[in-house]
Structure formats: structure tokens, C-alpha cells
Amino acid sequence: MSKKRVAVLISGRGSNLQALLDAEQDAYQIVLVVSNVPGAAGLDRAREAGIEALALDHKPYGKDREAFERDLDSLLVLRNIEIVALAGFMRVLTPFFVRAWAGRLVNIHPSLLPKYPGINTHARALEARDTEHGATVHLVVEEVDAGEIIGQASMPILAGDTPETLAHRLLAVEHALYPACLAKLARSL
Ligand code: GAR
């Protein structure tokens, strides 16, 4: 079976992108990285790995989210992308893009969904006095952070944890979870 061609969308440092690149890419092959933030550190990670890295700045599009997504979609279609993986891509996608990539659009979210969709997940887990925290890889649907769950991984919350220590410790969990889930999705398509 041929490897699925994957584009990773990022907005920042790209540590999950790095984990996806470093993992054994036997079911998928990352062929493109796009950032909506020019200068995102993750773009350099892609270039260092010899992968095409593009910035598509959302700002010139103003409030026209769909126009931004139409141009993004064209970039993906031109390169025969089969799966789009969001890795710290901090923009909510419109129904246009979500429908176009339904079943092939995946995201990693830093909580044990359905707990804490949206932002500030680490602080919310602490406020709720949860004893465990975790990350979820899920398909993207129109409702934010609500799609079918592909995989989850959890870790204990320790006495003295802050949102920052939780976020830091959870990253290592994310880095193991995301490649496994992306490979699982790639094999299922
Ligand atoms: C990760 O913790 C990821 O789960 C989170 O942003 C961070 C990106 O880090 N994503 C979201 O909050 C999506 N709503 P990275 O750029 O180092 O991969």
C-alpha cells in the first residue's frame, strides 16, 4: 500500500510537526508544511527535513476566512495531498474547508475530549481539580474539537502542577500519540 501524502498545517513552533517527521513514516509521508503565520519556527523544521514549507498569511484576507481557505485548499489539491494534519494550527476552519476534507482532516487537542474543547485546557483541568490530563487526536468536524476520536493518551496531574508544567509535560505525550494516530488514519483510508 502506498504511503498517504500528508500536509501539516501549523501556526508556531511545530514540536508536534517535528514528532510527525521523526516518527517512522511507513503509512504516511509528509510532503508539505503550511503556516498561516510567516516566520513560524515550524517552517524551519520542515525545511531542515527537506520538505516544502510555505507561509500563507491569513492577514491580507481580513475577515474573509473562506477566501484564505480556498487558496489553502488549492495548494493542497495541486500537490495531491490525501490527509491534512493540524499541528498547533490556531485558526478555526469554516464549513467550506471542513467539508472539503471530511474524514481526511485530523487535529491534536491538548485535553481529554470531550472535556475542555477550545482554549486554556491546562488551566481548566487544574481548576476542575482533575487527577489526570491528556491529549486527543480527532477528526475535524464543523463543531470545534468535536469529531470522531482516533486516539487519546493521558498522564497524572501532580501536586504543584501549573498550566505551564502541565503543558510542558503533556507535549511529550502528544509527540508519542500523534504519529501513531496519523498512521492509524492513513492505514484506514
Ligand atoms: C500543542 O500543545 C497542541 O496540542 C496545541 O497547540 C500546541 C502546539 O504546539 N493545539 C491546540 O491547542 C489546538 N487547538 P507545537 O506547535 O509545538 O506542536
Coordinates of N, CA and C and ligand atoms in Angstrom, one line a residue:
M1 N 0.8 -1.2 0.0 CA 0.0 0.0 0.0 C 0.9 1.3 0.0
S2 N 0.5 2.2 -0.9 CA 1.4 3.4 -0.9 C 1.2 4.3 0.3
K3 N 2.2 5.1 0.6 CA 2.1 6.0 1.8 C 1.1 7.1 1.4
K4 N 0.4 7.5 2.4 CA -0.6 8.6 2.2 C 0.2 10.0 2.2
R5 N -0.1 10.8 1.2 CA 0.6 12.1 1.2 C -0.1 13.1 2.2
V6 N 0.7 13.6 3.1 CA 0.2 14.4 4.2 C 0.7 15.8 4.1
A7 N -0.2 16.8 4.3 CA 0.2 18.2 4.6 C 0.0 18.5 6.0
V8 N 0.9 19.1 6.7 CA 0.8 19.5 8.1 C 0.6 21.1 8.1
L9 N -0.5 21.5 8.8 CA -0.7 22.9 9.0 C -0.3 23.4 10.4
I10 N 0.5 24.4 10.4 CA 1.0 24.9 11.7 C 0.8 26.4 11.9
S11 N 1.0 26.9 13.1 CA 1.0 28.3 13.3 C 2.2 28.8 14.1
G12 N 3.0 27.8 14.7 CA 4.0 28.2 15.6 C 5.2 27.3 15.6
R13 N 5.6 26.9 16.8 CA 6.9 26.3 17.0 C 7.0 24.9 16.3
G14 N 5.9 24.2 16.2 CA 5.9 23.0 15.4 C 6.6 21.8 16.1
S15 N 6.5 21.6 17.4 CA 7.1 20.5 18.0 C 6.3 19.2 17.6
N16 N 5.0 19.3 17.5 CA 4.3 18.1 17.0 C 4.6 17.8 15.6
L17 N 4.8 18.8 14.7 CA 5.3 18.5 13.4 C 6.6 17.8 13.4
Q18 N 7.5 18.2 14.3 CA 8.8 17.5 14.4 C 8.6 16.0 14.8
A19 N 7.7 15.8 15.7 CA 7.4 14.4 16.1 C 6.9 13.6 14.9
L20 N 6.0 14.2 14.1 CA 5.5 13.5 13.0 C 6.6 13.2 11.9
L21 N 7.5 14.2 11.8 CA 8.6 14.0 10.9 C 9.6 12.9 11.4
D22 N 9.8 12.9 12.7 CA 10.8 12.0 13.3 C 10.3 10.5 13.4
A23 N 9.0 10.4 13.4 CA 8.5 9.0 13.5 C 8.7 8.2 12.2
E24 N 8.7 6.9 12.4 CA 8.8 6.1 11.2 C 7.6 6.4 10.3
Q25 N 7.9 7.0 9.1 CA 6.8 7.3 8.3 C 6.5 6.2 7.3
D26 N 5.9 5.1 7.8 CA 5.7 4.0 6.9 C 4.3 4.0 6.4
A27 N 3.4 4.6 7.0 CA 2.0 4.7 6.5 C 1.7 6.0 5.8
Y28 N 2.5 7.0 6.2 CA 2.2 8.4 5.7 C 3.6 9.0 5.3
Q29 N 3.5 10.0 4.5 CA 4.7 10.7 4.1 C 4.3 12.2 4.1
I30 N 5.0 13.0 4.9 CA 4.8 14.4 5.0 C 5.5 15.1 3.8
V31 N 4.7 15.7 2.9 CA 5.2 16.3 1.7 C 5.1 17.8 1.7
L32 N 4.3 18.4 2.6 CA 4.1 19.8 2.6 C 3.8 20.3 4.0
V33 N 4.4 21.5 4.4 CA 4.0 22.1 5.6 C 3.6 23.6 5.3
V34 N 2.4 24.0 5.8 CA 1.9 25.3 5.6 C 1.7 26.0 6.9
S35 N 2.2 27.2 7.0 CA 1.9 28.0 8.2 C 1.1 29.2 7.9
N36 N 0.1 29.6 8.7 CA -0.7 30.8 8.4 C 0.1 32.0 9.1
V37 N 1.2 31.7 9.8 CA 2.0 32.8 10.4 C 3.4 32.7 9.7
P38 N 3.7 33.8 9.0 CA 5.0 33.8 8.3 C 6.1 33.8 9.4
G39 N 7.2 33.1 9.2 CA 8.2 33.1 10.2 C 8.0 32.1 11.4
A40 N 7.0 31.4 11.3 CA 6.8 30.3 12.4 C 8.0 29.4 12.4
A41 N 8.4 29.1 13.6 CA 9.6 28.2 13.7 C 9.5 26.9 13.1
G42 N 8.2 26.4 13.0 CA 8.0 25.1 12.4 C 8.3 25.0 11.0
L43 N 8.3 26.2 10.3 CA 8.6 26.2 8.8 C 10.1 25.8 8.7
D44 N 11.0 26.3 9.6 CA 12.4 25.9 9.5 C 12.6 24.4 9.8
R45 N 11.8 23.9 10.7 CA 11.9 22.5 10.9 C 11.7 21.7 9.7
A46 N 10.6 22.1 8.9 CA 10.3 21.4 7.7 C 11.4 21.5 6.7
R47 N 11.9 22.8 6.5 CA 13.0 23.0 5.5 C 14.2 22.1 5.9
E48 N 14.5 22.1 7.2 CA 15.7 21.3 7.6 C 15.4 19.8 7.2
A49 N 14.2 19.4 7.2 CA 13.9 18.0 6.9 C 13.8 17.8 5.4
G50 N 14.0 18.9 4.6 CA 13.9 18.8 3.2 C 12.5 18.7 2.6
I51 N 11.6 19.3 3.4 CA 10.2 19.3 3.0 C 9.7 20.7 2.6
E52 N 8.9 20.7 1.5 CA 8.4 22.0 1.1 C 7.6 22.7 2.2
A53 N 8.0 24.0 2.5 CA 7.4 24.7 3.6 C 6.9 26.1 3.0
L54 N 5.7 26.4 3.2 CA 5.1 27.6 2.7 C 4.4 28.4 3.8
A55 N 4.5 29.7 3.7 CA 3.7 30.6 4.6 C 2.5 31.1 3.7
L56 N 1.3 31.0 4.3 CA 0.1 31.6 3.7 C -0.5 32.4 4.8
D57 N -0.1 33.7 4.7 CA -0.5 34.6 5.8 C -2.0 34.9 5.7
H58 N -2.7 34.7 6.8 CA -4.2 34.9 6.7 C -4.6 36.4 6.8
K59 N -3.6 37.2 7.2 CA -4.0 38.7 7.5 C -4.5 39.4 6.2
P60 N -3.8 39.2 5.1 CA -4.4 40.0 3.9 C -5.8 39.6 3.5
Y61 N -6.3 38.5 4.0 CA -7.6 38.1 3.7 C -8.7 38.8 4.6
G62 N -8.2 39.5 5.6 CA -9.1 40.2 6.5 C -10.1 39.2 7.1
K63 N -11.4 39.5 7.0 CA -12.4 38.7 7.7 C -12.9 37.6 6.7
D64 N -12.4 37.5 5.5 CA -12.8 36.5 4.6 C -12.1 35.2 4.8
R65 N -12.5 34.5 5.8 CA -11.8 33.2 6.1 C -11.9 32.2 5.0
E66 N -13.0 32.2 4.3 CA -13.2 31.2 3.2 C -12.2 31.5 2.1
A67 N -12.0 32.8 1.8 CA -11.0 33.1 0.7 C -9.6 32.6 1.0
F68 N -9.2 32.7 2.3 CA -8.0 32.2 2.8 C -8.0 30.6 2.6
E69 N -9.1 30.0 3.0 CA -9.1 28.6 2.9 C -9.2 28.1 1.4
R70 N -9.8 28.8 0.6 CA -9.8 28.4 -0.9 C -8.4 28.4 -1.4
D71 N -7.6 29.4 -1.1 CA -6.2 29.4 -1.6 C -5.4 28.3 -0.9
L72 N -5.7 28.0 0.4 CA -5.0 26.9 1.1 C -5.4 25.6 0.4
D73 N -6.7 25.4 0.1 CA -7.2 24.2 -0.5 C -6.5 24.0 -1.9
S74 N -6.3 25.1 -2.6 CA -5.7 24.9 -3.9 C -4.3 24.4 -3.8
L75 N -3.5 25.0 -2.8 CA -2.2 24.5 -2.6 C -2.1 23.0 -2.3
L76 N -3.1 22.5 -1.6 CA -3.2 21.1 -1.2 C -3.5 20.2 -2.3
V77 N -4.5 20.7 -3.1 CA -5.0 19.9 -4.2 C -3.9 19.8 -5.3
L78 N -3.2 20.9 -5.5 CA -2.1 20.9 -6.5 C -1.1 19.8 -6.2
R79 N -0.9 19.6 -4.9 CA 0.2 18.6 -4.5 C -0.4 17.2 -4.2
N80 N -1.6 17.0 -4.6 CA -2.2 15.7 -4.4 C -2.2 15.2 -3.0
I81 N -2.5 16.2 -2.1 CA -2.5 15.8 -0.6 C -3.7 14.9 -0.4
E82 N -3.5 13.9 0.5 CA -4.6 13.0 0.8 C -5.1 13.2 2.3
I83 N -4.2 13.6 3.1 CA -4.6 13.9 4.5 C -4.0 15.2 5.0
V84 N -4.8 16.0 5.7 CA -4.3 17.2 6.3 C -4.3 17.1 7.8
A85 N -3.1 17.3 8.4 CA -2.9 17.2 9.8 C -2.7 18.6 10.4
L86 N -3.6 18.9 11.3 CA -3.4 20.2 12.1 C -2.5 20.0 13.3
A87 N -1.4 20.8 13.4 CA -0.5 20.6 14.5 C -0.2 22.0 15.1
G88 N -1.0 22.4 16.0 CA -0.9 23.7 16.6 C -1.3 24.8 15.6
F89 N -2.3 24.5 14.7 CA -2.8 25.4 13.8 C -3.9 26.2 14.5
M90 N -3.7 27.4 14.7 CA -4.6 28.1 15.7 C -5.6 29.0 15.0
R91 N -6.3 28.4 14.0 CA -7.4 29.0 13.3 C -8.5 28.1 13.2
V92 N -9.7 28.5 13.6 CA -10.9 27.7 13.4 C -11.2 27.7 11.9
L93 N -11.5 26.5 11.4 CA -11.8 26.3 9.9 C -13.3 26.5 9.7
T94 N -13.6 27.0 8.5 CA -15.0 27.2 8.1 C -15.6 25.9 7.6
P95 N -16.9 25.8 7.5 CA -17.5 24.6 6.9 C -17.0 24.3 5.5
F96 N -16.6 25.3 4.7 CA -16.1 25.0 3.4 C -14.9 24.1 3.5
F97 N -13.9 24.4 4.3 CA -12.7 23.6 4.3 C -13.0 22.2 5.0
V98 N -13.8 22.3 6.1 CA -14.0 21.1 6.8 C -14.8 20.0 6.0
R99 N -15.7 20.5 5.2 CA -16.5 19.6 4.3 C -15.6 19.1 3.2
A100 N -14.7 20.0 2.6 CA -13.8 19.6 1.5 C -12.9 18.4 1.9
W101 N -12.5 18.4 3.2 CA -11.5 17.4 3.7 C -12.1 16.5 4.7
A102 N -13.4 16.3 4.7 CA -14.1 15.5 5.7 C -13.5 14.1 5.7
G103 N -13.2 13.6 6.9 CA -12.7 12.2 7.0 C -11.2 12.1 6.8
R104 N -10.6 13.3 6.3 CA -9.2 13.3 6.0 C -8.5 14.4 6.7
L105 N -9.1 15.1 7.6 CA -8.7 16.3 8.3 C -8.6 15.9 9.8
V106 N -7.4 16.0 10.4 CA -7.2 15.5 11.7 C -6.5 16.6 12.5
N107 N -6.7 16.5 13.9 CA -6.2 17.6 14.7 C -5.7 16.9 16.0
I108 N -4.7 17.6 16.7 CA -4.4 17.2 18.0 C -4.8 18.3 19.0
H109 N -5.5 17.9 20.1 CA -6.0 18.8 21.0 C -5.5 18.5 22.4
P110 N -5.0 19.5 23.2 CA -4.4 19.2 24.5 C -5.4 19.1 25.6
S111 N -6.4 18.1 25.5 CA -7.2 17.7 26.6 C -7.8 16.4 26.3
L112 N -8.4 15.8 27.3 CA -9.1 14.5 27.1 C -10.5 14.8 26.7
L113 N -10.7 15.1 25.4 CA -12.0 15.4 24.9 C -13.0 14.2 25.2
P114 N -14.2 14.5 25.5 CA -14.9 15.7 25.3 C -14.7 16.8 26.3
K115 N -13.8 16.6 27.3 CA -13.5 17.6 28.3 C -12.7 18.7 27.6
Y116 N -13.0 20.0 27.9 CA -12.3 21.1 27.5 C -12.0 21.3 26.1
P117 N -13.0 21.4 25.2 CA -12.7 21.9 23.9 C -12.3 23.4 23.9
G118 N -11.7 23.9 22.9 CA -11.3 25.3 22.9 C -10.0 25.5 23.5
I119 N -9.9 26.7 24.2 CA -8.6 27.1 24.7 C -8.4 26.9 26.2
N120 N -7.2 27.2 26.7 CA -6.9 27.2 28.1 C -7.2 25.8 28.8
T121 N -6.9 24.8 28.1 CA -7.3 23.4 28.5 C -6.5 23.1 29.8
H122 N -5.3 23.5 29.9 CA -4.5 23.1 31.1 C -5.0 23.7 32.4
A123 N -5.3 25.0 32.3 CA -5.8 25.8 33.4 C -7.2 25.2 33.8
R124 N -8.0 24.8 32.8 CA -9.3 24.3 33.1 C -9.3 23.0 33.8
A125 N -8.3 22.1 33.4 CA -8.2 20.8 34.1 C -7.7 21.0 35.5
L126 N -6.9 22.0 35.8 CA -6.4 22.3 37.2 C -7.6 22.9 38.0
E127 N -8.3 23.8 37.4 CA -9.5 24.4 38.1 C -10.5 23.4 38.5
A128 N -10.7 22.4 37.6 CA -11.7 21.3 37.9 C -11.1 20.3 38.9
R129 N -9.9 20.5 39.3 CA -9.2 19.5 40.2 C -9.2 18.1 39.7
D130 N -9.0 18.0 38.4 CA -8.8 16.7 37.7 C -7.6 16.0 38.3
T131 N -7.6 14.7 38.2 CA -6.4 14.0 38.7 C -5.6 13.5 37.4
E132 N -6.2 13.6 36.3 CA -5.5 13.3 35.1 C -5.8 14.3 34.0
H133 N -4.8 14.3 33.1 CA -5.0 15.3 31.9 C -4.5 14.5 30.7
G134 N -4.7 15.0 29.5 CA -4.2 14.3 28.4 C -4.4 15.0 27.1
A135 N -4.3 14.2 26.0 CA -4.4 14.8 24.7 C -5.2 13.9 23.8
T136 N -5.8 14.4 22.8 CA -6.7 13.7 21.9 C -6.4 14.0 20.5
V137 N -6.4 13.0 19.6 CA -6.3 13.2 18.2 C -7.7 12.8 17.6
H138 N -8.2 13.7 16.9 CA -9.6 13.5 16.4 C -9.8 14.0 15.0
L139 N -10.8 13.5 14.3 CA -11.2 14.1 13.0 C -11.8 15.4 13.2
V140 N -11.6 16.3 12.3 CA -12.2 17.7 12.4 C -13.6 17.7 11.8
V141 N -14.5 18.2 12.6 CA -15.9 18.5 12.1 C -16.2 19.9 12.3
E142 N -17.4 20.3 11.9 CA -17.7 21.8 11.9 C -17.7 22.3 13.4
E143 N -18.2 21.5 14.3 CA -18.2 21.9 15.7 C -16.8 21.7 16.2
V144 N -16.3 22.8 16.9 CA -14.9 22.8 17.4 C -14.6 21.6 18.3
D145 N -13.5 20.9 18.0 CA -13.0 19.8 18.8 C -14.0 18.7 19.2
A146 N -14.9 18.4 18.2 CA -16.0 17.5 18.5 C -16.0 16.3 17.6
G147 N -15.0 16.1 16.7 CA -15.1 15.0 15.8 C -14.7 13.7 16.4
E148 N -14.9 12.6 15.6 CA -14.6 11.3 16.0 C -13.1 11.2 16.5
I149 N -13.0 10.5 17.7 CA -11.7 10.4 18.3 C -10.9 9.2 17.7
I150 N -9.7 9.5 17.3 CA -8.8 8.4 16.7 C -8.0 7.8 17.9
G151 N -7.5 8.7 18.8 CA -6.8 8.1 19.9 C -6.6 9.2 21.0
Q152 N -6.4 8.7 22.2 CA -6.1 9.5 23.4 C -5.0 9.0 24.2
A153 N -4.3 9.9 24.9 CA -3.3 9.4 25.9 C -3.4 10.3 27.1
S154 N -3.2 9.7 28.3 CA -3.4 10.5 29.5 C -2.1 10.4 30.4
M155 N -2.1 11.3 31.3 CA -1.0 11.4 32.3 C -1.5 11.9 33.6
P156 N -0.9 11.6 34.7 CA -1.4 12.1 36.0 C -1.1 13.6 36.2
I157 N -2.0 14.3 36.9 CA -1.7 15.7 37.3 C -1.1 15.6 38.7
L158 N 0.0 16.3 38.9 CA 0.8 16.1 40.1 C 0.6 17.4 41.0
A159 N 0.8 17.2 42.3 CA 0.6 18.3 43.3 C 1.6 19.4 42.8
G160 N 1.2 20.6 42.8 CA 2.1 21.7 42.4 C 2.1 22.0 41.0
D161 N 1.4 21.2 40.2 CA 1.3 21.5 38.7 C 0.7 22.9 38.4
T162 N 1.2 23.5 37.5 CA 0.7 24.8 37.0 C 0.3 24.6 35.5
P163 N -0.4 25.5 34.9 CA -0.8 25.3 33.5 C 0.5 25.1 32.6
E164 N 1.6 25.8 33.1 CA 2.8 25.7 32.3 C 3.5 24.3 32.4
T165 N 3.6 23.8 33.7 CA 4.2 22.5 33.8 C 3.3 21.4 33.1
L166 N 2.0 21.6 33.2 CA 1.2 20.6 32.6 C 1.4 20.6 31.0
A167 N 1.4 21.8 30.5 CA 1.5 22.0 29.0 C 2.9 21.3 28.6
H168 N 3.9 21.6 29.4 CA 5.2 21.1 29.1 C 5.3 19.5 29.1
R169 N 4.7 19.0 30.2 CA 4.7 17.5 30.3 C 3.8 16.8 29.3
L170 N 2.7 17.5 29.0 CA 1.8 16.9 28.0 C 2.4 16.9 26.6
L171 N 3.3 17.8 26.3 CA 3.8 17.8 24.9 C 4.5 16.4 24.6
A172 N 5.2 15.9 25.6 CA 5.9 14.6 25.3 C 4.8 13.5 25.0
V173 N 3.7 13.6 25.7 CA 2.6 12.7 25.5 C 2.0 12.9 24.1
E174 N 1.9 14.1 23.7 CA 1.4 14.4 22.3 C 2.3 13.9 21.3
H175 N 3.6 14.0 21.5 CA 4.6 13.6 20.5 C 4.6 12.1 20.2
A176 N 4.2 11.3 21.2 CA 4.1 9.9 21.0 C 2.7 9.6 20.4
L177 N 1.7 10.3 20.8 CA 0.3 10.0 20.4 C 0.1 10.3 18.9
Y178 N 0.5 11.5 18.5 CA 0.1 12.0 17.1 C 0.6 11.1 16.0
P179 N 1.9 10.7 16.0 CA 2.3 9.8 14.9 C 1.6 8.5 14.8
A180 N 1.3 7.9 16.0 CA 0.6 6.7 16.0 C -0.8 6.8 15.4
C181 N -1.5 7.9 15.8 CA -2.9 8.1 15.3 C -2.9 8.5 13.8
L182 N -1.9 9.3 13.4 CA -1.9 9.6 12.0 C -1.6 8.4 11.1
A183 N -0.8 7.5 11.6 CA -0.5 6.2 10.9 C -1.8 5.4 10.9
K184 N -2.5 5.4 12.0 CA -3.8 4.6 12.0 C -4.8 5.1 11.0
L185 N -4.9 6.4 11.0 CA -5.8 7.0 10.0 C -5.4 6.7 8.6
A186 N -4.1 6.9 8.3 CA -3.5 6.6 7.0 C -3.8 5.2 6.5
R187 N -3.7 4.3 7.4 CA -3.9 2.8 7.1 C -5.4 2.6 6.8
S188 N -6.2 3.4 7.4 CA -7.7 3.1 7.3 C -8.3 3.7 6.0
L189 N -7.5 4.5 5.3 CA -8.1 5.2 4.1 C -7.8 4.4 2.9
Ligands
GAR1 C1 0.1 21.6 21.2 O1 0.0 21.5 22.6 C2 -1.3 21.3 20.6 O2 -1.9 20.3 21.2 C3 -2.0 22.6 20.8 O3 -1.0 23.6 20.5 C4 0.3 23.1 20.8 C5 1.1 23.3 19.6 O4 2.5 23.0 19.9 N1 -3.1 22.7 19.9 C6 -4.2 23.4 20.2 O5 -4.4 23.9 21.2 C7 -5.3 23.3 19.1 N2 -6.4 23.9 19.5 P1 3.5 22.7 18.7 O6 3.5 23.9 17.8 O7 4.8 22.7 19.4 O8 3.2 21.4 18.1

